């Protein structure tokens, strides 16, 4: 896992070089389609990548984005009315039956289907109108890191081409350098601070909430910590009741319009006695963590998860666990 985290900047750089032609062709097809909605199909970390792209697409193009439960096709056998839709399906292996089945259904229903996968020769690739190969190389760790980050980069690169947003395109192509800085961020202070704790909250908002979802999953997968992710706006609607003195909270604030919301909530909870950490320089009671700014609000949250990955790998080992091979998990999950 550690080696694959450190590979992320180079993998992203390689992806941007290798996939330029496919990205341009897919973007041209989407401009011609001019969809009125975008739907996504994924599970696990790939679904968190889709949640990130939901915010990015809605904020950039103003198109609504909806996640479709794969069971609509695989269990319930229904096709949806998607003739005016674009579909994005993300799967590292490209062969989970329910993901492939729902992806096939979207295309059968008239959507233009973009498949994002690390396995170019896969059922998902065969089902797609355009296949964006991550070119990430073999990922041996059960916990996805480099494929997750590159899946988001793939979606953002496609969005930049599709929308013609030059500022976003520039930021995406600067990500290898930004993510190298993110890998170097030191969150070791939080490793020992979590000694004796087996539950926590991860807060975010917008694309940062998608990243909070991924962070919470990795806490569970690699450290056996019952982590729950919440929007900084939602945590006060009930979940705050269990934030007793010393309860750990991680606020993943990006340099975007939601930074103040996430920072203010982390500081508020710290003021109530929570053990709160925050990726922001906004002053307050929470402990500040270093972060690598990317210079663009849409790409900025991605750097946070790369820094988090290095931390959670170290936390797992600190707790005597093996983050490379978490118990009861396997690399390819084939659900129906």
CSV table of C-alpha atoms in Angstrom, one decimal:
chain,number,residue,atom,x,y,z
A,1,UNK,CA,0.0,0.0,0.0
A,2,UNK,CA,2.8,2.4,0.9
A,3,UNK,CA,4.6,1.8,-2.4
A,4,UNK,CA,1.3,2.4,-4.4
A,5,UNK,CA,0.6,5.6,-2.5
A,6,UNK,CA,4.0,6.9,-3.5
A,7,UNK,CA,3.4,5.9,-7.1
A,8,UNK,CA,0.3,8.1,-7.4
A,9,UNK,CA,1.9,11.2,-8.9
A,10,UNK,CA,3.7,9.2,-11.6
A,11,UNK,CA,0.7,7.1,-12.3
A,12,UNK,CA,-1.4,10.3,-12.8
A,13,UNK,CA,1.2,11.8,-15.1
A,14,UNK,CA,1.3,8.6,-17.1
A,15,UNK,CA,-2.5,8.5,-17.3
A,16,UNK,CA,-2.7,12.0,-18.6
A,17,UNK,CA,-0.2,11.2,-21.4
A,18,UNK,CA,-1.5,7.8,-22.3
A,19,UNK,CA,-5.3,8.7,-22.3
A,20,UNK,CA,-5.3,12.1,-24.1
A,21,UNK,CA,-6.8,10.7,-27.3
A,22,UNK,CA,-9.6,8.7,-25.7
A,23,UNK,CA,-10.4,11.7,-23.4
A,24,UNK,CA,-10.7,14.0,-26.4
A,25,UNK,CA,-12.9,11.5,-28.3
A,26,UNK,CA,-15.2,10.9,-25.4
A,27,UNK,CA,-15.5,14.6,-24.6
A,28,UNK,CA,-16.5,15.3,-28.3
A,29,UNK,CA,-19.2,12.6,-28.1
A,30,UNK,CA,-20.6,14.1,-24.9
A,31,UNK,CA,-20.7,17.6,-26.4
A,32,UNK,CA,-22.6,16.2,-29.4
A,33,UNK,CA,-24.9,14.2,-27.1
A,34,UNK,CA,-25.6,17.3,-25.0
A,35,UNK,CA,-27.2,15.3,-22.2
A,36,UNK,CA,-29.7,16.7,-19.8
A,37,UNK,CA,-28.5,14.4,-16.9
A,38,UNK,CA,-25.5,12.3,-16.0
A,39,UNK,CA,-25.8,9.0,-14.2
A,40,UNK,CA,-23.1,7.0,-12.4
A,41,UNK,CA,-22.7,3.3,-11.7
A,42,UNK,CA,-20.2,2.1,-9.1
A,43,UNK,CA,-19.6,0.5,-5.7
A,44,UNK,CA,-17.1,1.1,-2.9
A,45,UNK,CA,-14.2,3.4,-3.5
A,46,UNK,CA,-15.3,3.7,-7.1
A,47,UNK,CA,-18.6,5.0,-5.9
A,48,UNK,CA,-16.8,7.6,-3.8
A,49,UNK,CA,-15.0,8.7,-7.0
A,50,UNK,CA,-18.4,9.0,-8.7
A,51,UNK,CA,-19.6,11.2,-5.8
A,52,UNK,CA,-16.6,13.5,-6.3
A,53,UNK,CA,-17.4,13.7,-10.0
A,54,UNK,CA,-21.0,14.4,-9.2
A,55,UNK,CA,-20.1,17.6,-7.5
A,56,UNK,CA,-17.5,18.5,-10.1
A,57,UNK,CA,-19.9,18.1,-13.0
A,58,UNK,CA,-22.7,19.9,-11.2
A,59,UNK,CA,-20.5,22.8,-10.3
A,60,UNK,CA,-18.8,23.0,-13.7
A,61,UNK,CA,-21.6,22.2,-16.2
A,62,UNK,CA,-24.7,22.7,-14.1
A,63,UNK,CA,-25.9,19.2,-15.1
A,64,UNK,CA,-27.6,17.1,-12.4
A,65,UNK,CA,-25.8,13.9,-11.6
A,66,UNK,CA,-27.5,10.8,-10.1
A,67,UNK,CA,-26.1,7.6,-8.8
A,68,UNK,CA,-28.0,4.5,-9.9
A,69,UNK,CA,-28.0,1.5,-7.6
A,70,UNK,CA,-26.6,-1.5,-9.7
A,71,UNK,CA,-29.4,-3.7,-8.2
A,72,UNK,CA,-31.9,-1.9,-10.4
A,73,UNK,CA,-30.7,-4.0,-13.3
A,74,UNK,CA,-29.0,-7.0,-11.6
A,75,UNK,CA,-31.7,-7.8,-9.0
A,76,UNK,CA,-34.8,-6.0,-10.1
A,77,UNK,CA,-34.3,-6.3,-13.9
A,78,UNK,CA,-35.4,-2.8,-14.8
A,79,UNK,CA,-34.1,-0.5,-17.5
A,80,UNK,CA,-34.4,3.2,-17.0
A,81,UNK,CA,-35.3,6.0,-19.4
A,82,UNK,CA,-31.9,7.4,-20.3
A,83,UNK,CA,-32.0,8.4,-23.9
A,84,UNK,CA,-31.0,12.0,-22.9
A,85,UNK,CA,-28.4,10.9,-20.4
A,86,UNK,CA,-24.6,10.3,-20.3
A,87,UNK,CA,-23.5,7.5,-18.0
A,88,UNK,CA,-20.2,7.0,-16.2
A,89,UNK,CA,-19.3,3.6,-14.8
A,90,UNK,CA,-16.2,3.1,-12.7
A,91,UNK,CA,-14.7,-0.3,-11.8
A,92,UNK,CA,-11.1,-1.1,-11.2
A,93,UNK,CA,-11.5,-4.7,-12.4
A,94,UNK,CA,-14.3,-4.0,-14.8
A,95,UNK,CA,-15.9,-7.3,-14.1
A,96,UNK,CA,-18.2,-7.1,-11.1
A,97,UNK,CA,-21.5,-8.6,-12.5
A,98,UNK,CA,-23.8,-6.0,-11.1
A,99,UNK,CA,-21.7,-3.0,-12.2
A,100,UNK,CA,-21.4,-4.5,-15.7
A,101,UNK,CA,-25.1,-5.3,-15.8
A,102,UNK,CA,-26.2,-1.8,-14.8
A,103,UNK,CA,-23.7,-0.3,-17.3
A,104,UNK,CA,-25.1,-2.4,-20.1
A,105,UNK,CA,-28.6,-1.4,-19.1
A,106,UNK,CA,-27.7,2.4,-19.3
A,107,UNK,CA,-26.4,1.9,-22.9
A,108,UNK,CA,-29.3,-0.2,-23.9
A,109,UNK,CA,-31.6,2.6,-22.6
A,110,UNK,CA,-29.9,5.1,-24.9
A,111,UNK,CA,-27.2,6.7,-22.7
A,112,UNK,CA,-23.7,7.4,-23.9
A,113,UNK,CA,-21.6,5.2,-21.7
A,114,UNK,CA,-18.1,6.1,-20.5
A,115,UNK,CA,-16.3,3.3,-18.7
A,116,UNK,CA,-13.4,4.1,-16.4
A,117,UNK,CA,-11.4,1.0,-15.5
A,118,UNK,CA,-7.9,-0.3,-14.8
A,119,UNK,CA,-8.5,-3.4,-16.9
A,120,UNK,CA,-8.8,-2.4,-20.5
A,121,UNK,CA,-9.8,-6.0,-21.6
A,122,UNK,CA,-12.8,-6.4,-19.3
A,123,UNK,CA,-16.6,-6.8,-19.6
A,124,UNK,CA,-17.1,-3.1,-18.6
A,125,UNK,CA,-14.8,-2.0,-21.4
A,126,UNK,CA,-16.7,-4.2,-23.9
A,127,UNK,CA,-20.0,-2.6,-22.8
A,128,UNK,CA,-18.8,1.0,-23.0
A,129,UNK,CA,-19.0,3.5,-25.9
A,130,UNK,CA,-15.7,4.8,-24.7
A,131,UNK,CA,-13.3,3.1,-22.3
A,132,UNK,CA,-10.9,5.3,-20.3
A,133,UNK,CA,-8.0,3.1,-19.2
A,134,UNK,CA,-6.4,4.2,-16.0
A,135,UNK,CA,-3.0,2.8,-17.0
A,136,UNK,CA,-2.2,2.5,-13.3
A,137,UNK,CA,-0.4,-0.9,-13.5
A,138,UNK,CA,-1.2,-3.8,-11.1
A,139,UNK,CA,-2.5,-2.7,-7.8
A,140,UNK,CA,-1.5,-5.4,-5.2
A,141,UNK,CA,-2.9,-3.8,-2.1
A,142,UNK,CA,-6.5,-4.7,-1.3
A,143,UNK,CA,-7.2,-1.2,-0.3
A,144,UNK,CA,-7.4,0.9,-3.5
A,145,UNK,CA,-5.3,4.0,-3.5
A,146,UNK,CA,-3.6,4.8,-6.9
A,147,UNK,CA,-6.7,3.5,-8.8
A,148,UNK,CA,-9.0,5.7,-6.7
A,149,UNK,CA,-7.0,8.8,-7.2
A,150,UNK,CA,-6.6,8.1,-11.0
A,151,UNK,CA,-10.3,7.4,-11.4
A,152,UNK,CA,-11.0,10.9,-10.2
A,153,UNK,CA,-8.3,12.4,-12.4
A,154,UNK,CA,-9.9,10.5,-15.3
A,155,UNK,CA,-13.3,12.0,-14.6
A,156,UNK,CA,-11.9,15.5,-14.1
A,157,UNK,CA,-9.8,15.4,-17.2
A,158,UNK,CA,-12.9,14.3,-19.2
A,159,UNK,CA,-14.9,17.1,-17.6
A,160,UNK,CA,-12.2,19.7,-18.5
A,161,UNK,CA,-12.2,18.6,-22.1
A,162,UNK,CA,-16.0,18.3,-22.3
A,163,UNK,CA,-16.7,21.7,-20.7
A,164,UNK,CA,-13.7,23.6,-22.3
A,165,UNK,CA,-12.8,24.9,-18.9
A,166,UNK,CA,-9.2,25.9,-19.4
A,167,UNK,CA,-8.5,26.7,-15.7
A,168,UNK,CA,-9.7,23.2,-14.7
A,169,UNK,CA,-7.7,21.6,-17.5
A,170,UNK,CA,-4.5,23.5,-16.3
A,171,UNK,CA,-5.1,22.3,-12.7
A,172,UNK,CA,-5.7,18.7,-13.8
A,173,UNK,CA,-2.4,18.6,-15.7
A,174,UNK,CA,-0.6,20.1,-12.8
A,175,UNK,CA,-1.8,17.4,-10.5
A,176,UNK,CA,1.3,15.2,-10.7
A,177,UNK,CA,3.3,18.0,-9.0
A,178,UNK,CA,0.5,18.8,-6.5
A,179,UNK,CA,0.0,15.2,-5.5
A,180,UNK,CA,3.7,14.7,-5.0
A,181,UNK,CA,3.5,17.5,-2.4
A,182,UNK,CA,0.4,15.8,-0.9
A,183,UNK,CA,2.3,12.5,-0.5
A,184,UNK,CA,5.0,14.4,1.5
A,185,UNK,CA,2.5,15.9,4.0
A,186,UNK,CA,3.1,14.6,7.5
A,187,UNK,CA,0.1,13.7,9.6
A,188,UNK,CA,2.0,11.5,12.0
A,189,UNK,CA,0.8,13.6,15.0
A,190,UNK,CA,-2.6,12.1,14.5
A,191,UNK,CA,-1.3,8.5,14.5
A,192,UNK,CA,-0.5,8.4,18.2
A,193,UNK,CA,-3.4,10.8,19.1
A,194,UNK,CA,-5.8,8.1,18.1
A,195,UNK,CA,-4.4,5.5,20.5
A,196,UNK,CA,-7.3,3.9,22.4
A,197,UNK,CA,-9.9,5.2,20.0
A,198,UNK,CA,-11.9,2.8,17.8
A,199,UNK,CA,-14.6,5.2,16.4
A,200,UNK,CA,-14.5,8.6,14.9
A,201,UNK,CA,-16.2,11.1,12.5
A,202,UNK,CA,-14.8,12.4,9.2
A,203,UNK,CA,-16.3,15.6,7.9
A,204,UNK,CA,-16.3,17.2,4.5
A,205,UNK,CA,-18.5,19.1,2.1
A,206,UNK,CA,-19.0,19.1,-1.6
A,207,UNK,CA,-16.2,17.1,-3.3
A,208,UNK,CA,-14.6,17.0,0.1
A,209,UNK,CA,-17.6,15.0,1.4
A,210,UNK,CA,-16.8,12.4,-1.3
A,211,UNK,CA,-13.3,12.3,0.0
A,212,UNK,CA,-14.6,12.0,3.6
A,213,UNK,CA,-16.5,8.9,2.5
A,214,UNK,CA,-13.4,7.3,1.1
A,215,UNK,CA,-11.4,8.2,4.2
A,216,UNK,CA,-14.0,6.6,6.5
A,217,UNK,CA,-13.9,3.4,4.3
A,218,UNK,CA,-10.1,3.2,4.6
A,219,UNK,CA,-10.3,3.6,8.4
A,220,UNK,CA,-12.6,0.6,8.4
A,221,UNK,CA,-10.6,-1.5,5.9
A,222,UNK,CA,-7.1,-1.0,7.2
A,223,UNK,CA,-7.5,0.0,10.9
A,224,UNK,CA,-10.7,-1.7,12.1
A,225,UNK,CA,-11.9,1.8,13.2
A,226,UNK,CA,-15.6,2.5,13.0
A,227,UNK,CA,-15.4,5.7,11.1
A,228,UNK,CA,-18.5,7.5,9.8
A,229,UNK,CA,-18.4,10.3,7.2
A,230,UNK,CA,-20.8,13.3,7.4
A,231,UNK,CA,-21.3,16.5,5.6
A,232,UNK,CA,-20.3,19.3,8.0
A,233,UNK,CA,-23.8,20.6,7.5
A,234,UNK,CA,-25.4,17.3,8.5
A,235,UNK,CA,-23.4,16.3,11.6
A,236,UNK,CA,-25.4,18.6,13.8
A,237,UNK,CA,-28.7,16.8,12.8
A,238,UNK,CA,-28.3,14.1,15.4
A,239,UNK,CA,-24.8,12.5,15.0
A,240,UNK,CA,-23.3,15.3,17.1
A,241,UNK,CA,-25.0,13.6,20.2
A,242,UNK,CA,-22.2,11.0,20.5
A,243,UNK,CA,-19.3,13.5,20.1
A,244,UNK,CA,-18.3,13.3,23.8
A,245,UNK,CA,-15.1,14.8,25.2
A,246,UNK,CA,-12.1,13.2,23.5
A,247,UNK,CA,-14.1,11.8,20.6
A,248,UNK,CA,-11.9,12.0,17.4
A,249,UNK,CA,-13.0,14.1,14.5
A,250,UNK,CA,-11.2,14.7,11.2
A,251,UNK,CA,-12.3,17.7,9.1
A,252,UNK,CA,-11.2,17.5,5.5
A,253,UNK,CA,-11.5,21.1,4.4
A,254,UNK,CA,-10.4,22.0,0.8
A,255,UNK,CA,-9.6,25.4,-0.6
A,256,UNK,CA,-13.1,26.0,-1.9
A,257,UNK,CA,-16.4,27.7,-1.0
A,258,UNK,CA,-17.0,25.0,1.7
A,259,UNK,CA,-13.8,25.5,3.6
A,260,UNK,CA,-15.3,27.9,6.1
A,261,UNK,CA,-18.2,25.5,6.8
A,262,UNK,CA,-16.0,22.5,7.5
A,263,UNK,CA,-13.4,24.5,9.5
A,264,UNK,CA,-16.1,26.2,11.6
A,265,UNK,CA,-17.7,22.8,12.5
A,266,UNK,CA,-14.3,21.2,13.4
A,267,UNK,CA,-13.4,24.1,15.6
A,268,UNK,CA,-16.9,24.1,17.2
A,269,UNK,CA,-16.6,20.4,18.0
A,270,UNK,CA,-13.1,20.9,19.3
A,271,UNK,CA,-14.4,23.7,21.5
A,272,UNK,CA,-16.9,21.1,23.0
A,273,UNK,CA,-14.1,18.8,23.9
A,274,UNK,CA,-13.7,16.7,20.7
A,275,UNK,CA,-10.2,15.6,19.6
A,276,UNK,CA,-10.5,17.4,16.3
A,277,UNK,CA,-8.0,17.7,13.4
A,278,UNK,CA,-8.4,19.9,10.4
A,279,UNK,CA,-6.8,20.5,7.0
A,280,UNK,CA,-7.2,24.3,7.1
A,281,UNK,CA,-5.3,27.3,8.3
A,282,UNK,CA,-8.4,29.0,9.5
A,283,UNK,CA,-7.8,29.7,13.2
A,284,UNK,CA,-9.7,27.9,16.0
A,285,UNK,CA,-9.6,25.0,18.5
A,286,UNK,CA,-9.0,22.1,16.1
A,287,UNK,CA,-5.4,20.9,15.5
A,288,UNK,CA,-4.2,21.9,12.0
A,289,UNK,CA,-2.9,19.3,9.6
A,290,UNK,CA,-0.6,20.2,6.6
A,291,UNK,CA,-2.1,20.1,3.2
A,292,UNK,CA,-1.0,20.5,-0.4
A,293,UNK,CA,-3.1,23.2,-2.2
A,294,UNK,CA,-3.7,22.5,-6.0
A,295,UNK,CA,-4.7,26.0,-6.9
A,296,UNK,CA,-8.2,25.0,-8.1
A,297,UNK,CA,-11.3,24.3,-5.9
A,298,UNK,CA,-12.4,21.3,-8.0
A,299,UNK,CA,-9.0,19.5,-7.8
A,300,UNK,CA,-8.1,20.6,-4.2
A,301,UNK,CA,-10.0,17.9,-2.3
A,302,UNK,CA,-8.2,15.1,-4.2
A,303,UNK,CA,-4.8,16.1,-2.7
A,304,UNK,CA,-6.3,15.6,0.8
A,305,UNK,CA,-7.0,11.9,0.2
A,306,UNK,CA,-3.5,11.3,-1.0
A,307,UNK,CA,-2.1,12.8,2.2
A,308,UNK,CA,-4.7,10.8,4.2
A,309,UNK,CA,-3.6,7.5,2.5
A,310,UNK,CA,-0.1,7.9,3.8
A,311,UNK,CA,-1.4,8.6,7.3
A,312,UNK,CA,-3.9,5.7,7.4
A,313,UNK,CA,-1.2,3.2,6.2
A,314,UNK,CA,1.1,4.3,9.0
A,315,UNK,CA,-1.8,4.2,11.5
A,316,UNK,CA,-2.6,0.6,10.5
A,317,UNK,CA,0.9,-0.5,11.1
A,318,UNK,CA,1.1,1.4,14.3
A,319,UNK,CA,-1.9,-0.7,15.5
A,320,UNK,CA,-0.1,-3.9,14.6
A,321,UNK,CA,-2.2,-4.6,11.5
A,322,UNK,CA,-1.2,-5.3,7.9
A,323,UNK,CA,-2.8,-2.6,5.6
A,324,UNK,CA,-1.8,-4.5,2.5
A,325,UNK,CA,-4.0,-7.6,3.3
A,326,UNK,CA,-6.9,-6.6,5.5
A,327,UNK,CA,-8.7,-9.7,7.0
A,328,UNK,CA,-12.0,-10.7,5.3
A,329,UNK,CA,-11.4,-8.6,2.2
A,330,UNK,CA,-10.2,-9.4,-1.3
A,331,UNK,CA,-9.1,-7.3,-4.1
A,332,UNK,CA,-11.9,-8.0,-6.6
A,333,UNK,CA,-15.4,-8.0,-5.2
A,334,UNK,CA,-17.9,-9.6,-7.5
A,335,UNK,CA,-21.4,-8.7,-6.4
A,336,UNK,CA,-24.7,-9.5,-8.1
